[in-house]
Amino acid sequence: MHEYRFKTGAALFWEVLGRLGVDYLFGHTGGAVIPLHVELNKRMSRGESGPRFVLFRQEGGAGHAAEGYARASGQIGVALATSGPGATNLITPIADAYKDSIPTVFITGQVPSGAIGTDAFQEVDTLGVTRPVSKHNYLVKAVADLEWTLHEAFHLAATGRPGPVVVDICKDVQLAAVESGNPPRRRRREPVPFDAARADAILAAVTQAERPVVKAGGGIIHAGAADLLRRFVECFQVPVTTTFNALGAVPFAHAHNLGMPGMHGSIPANYALRDADLILTLGGRFDDRVAVKGFAADKRIAHVDIDPSELGKAIKADLALAADLKTFLRHALASGRSAHHAAWLAQIGRWREQMPKPYGTGDYIKPQAVVEAISELTAGDATLVTGVGQHQMWATQYYRFTRPRQWISSGGLGTMGFGLPAAIGAWYASPDRPVVLIDGDGSFQMNIQELGTLVANRIPVKMFVLNNGYLGMVRQWEDMMDEGNHYETCLSRTVECDPGCVKLDPTCRIQLPNLTGLRFVYPRLKTMRVRTPQAMPEAVREALAYQGPVLVDVWIDKAEDVLPMIQPGQGLGEMIES
């Protein structure tokens, strides 16, 4: 143990975060974290360097911003909130980060240690609530444990399979005088040695297969292995599907790229997985929206993942290897092996002619055309952020991704309202690149208050709301599987509407809210509306060229569905294409 020159736990907190390289904290304030904010303001008034705190209008928005920052930068995203409702408002972004393995640290205040268990004001068992949805969590009740806890939390968030770590700090710890610190705990988990023999067996299987496919997951992005993956698929002449969380790992235009597989995946990706005799999954789960009914039938499955618990969890693997993806891919490229699958790649090339799927035209704006216009005008290089819904799937299908870490979206949890705050966090991670938010009118409203954060900080995000007046994805499911009842999904409904009205009316455009009117609510926010296919391209161009934040209300075809689609309980061979 050593002596400290800092007076309080709050002062130590900021010093440690500075040493850990934290540039930004996204959060909201409250009683249980006042000492931290008081100390931060003192440091700012003295002109001292350190992390910058970005005030959000709600804690959930701050949590999603931390995710957006982490996804775009590859660094740890940090959110800070008070106890009680501040902590519980972070549960959704914590769970979102957990499902998608995003390196994040969520720091919450807690009531004084002596008051724990007394049902004190704004007391919540944050550890108990977050345990199922975090990689690890801590309750700091003694100031002597603060430094090592913070260091360990940041280490755990970023190493192995990344994920969210929660640090709950009692208020008296923040105020306590710091004299000495407790030594860090010793963790004895031994690293798993690389098994070259298992790796070689997988490589041999890829070489010997007639129709192999690589299914690359988000672990490729987390490992920084996108370039190695590209070299691997070229060396072994194998096509590659990039799952939702891996979009951008292989450029859209690459001849071996099949796009995203699964429920709303591309035609070539799902055809290839259907006909493959070997599927090699690299750094990804066998999510139920990809590993649909009969997914592994009549084919061999190989799986490489840094997390041993994923091997065999959902789909039994014939060949499995727990390993860092960079280590595996470097081993493969150094092995001297290669493969030739000319006939298979020729078939892939023919299927790629349907990527993306052609779509029709009409009197109303097609959402696919909006995404394609954005893609063309940004040269496929924007940091692309979405909410959750139909617009999200159109973005996966029609934006021509060129690089890793440009796709920022909620995958495993499917969190509506993710888009706007995540776009703010992504901009702080990479302010020199254009940040484009594609959202739906339902998803956008779930964190619409963060427009205040956007304009207060002059963040030039270009926001395109694909407005169809519905919770569109649920409406599509209702039409396809639930007899077309839209009572709960129509966002234009008011008490004046006929209670029995369940039909889709393409002419009904009741606006709740009027998105263009938000320029009067949030000064310095430019708003635009585009209603016709003819006006859409120039409106997109104008919005992207604008220097500040801009919100474009795009009135899309209300009846447009996301296709292809594999309905729940169906297999790859039952994909609906039109």
Coordinates of C-alpha atoms in Angstrom, one line a residue, residues 21 23 37 58 87 111 118 129 140 178 192 198 204 215 240 251 278 300 303 342 392 394 462 489 499-500:
G21 CA -7.3 7.2 -20.6
D23 CA -11.7 11.1 -22.5
H37 CA -19.5 16.4 -9.9
Q58 CA -31.9 10.9 -19.4
A87 CA -29.1 3.3 -11.9
V111 CA -26.5 5.6 -0.8
T118 CA -32.5 0.4 5.3
V129 CA -30.4 -5.8 -10.5
V140 CA -17.4 0.0 -3.4
V178 CA -7.9 8.8 1.3
V192 CA -6.4 -20.9 -22.6
R198 CA -7.6 -28.1 -33.5
A204 CA -8.2 -28.9 -43.3
K215 CA -20.0 -16.8 -40.9
V240 CA -18.2 -14.9 -46.1
P251 CA -16.4 -4.3 -47.8
L278 CA -19.3 -26.6 -44.0
R300 CA -20.4 -29.7 -40.7
H303 CA -16.7 -22.7 -34.5
A342 CA -13.9 -22.1 -58.2
Q392 CA -32.7 -0.8 -39.3
W394 CA -33.2 -1.6 -44.8
K462 CA -27.6 14.1 -40.0
T489 CA -49.1 -0.2 -34.1
P499 CA -61.9 2.2 -32.9
G500 CA -62.5 -0.5 -35.5

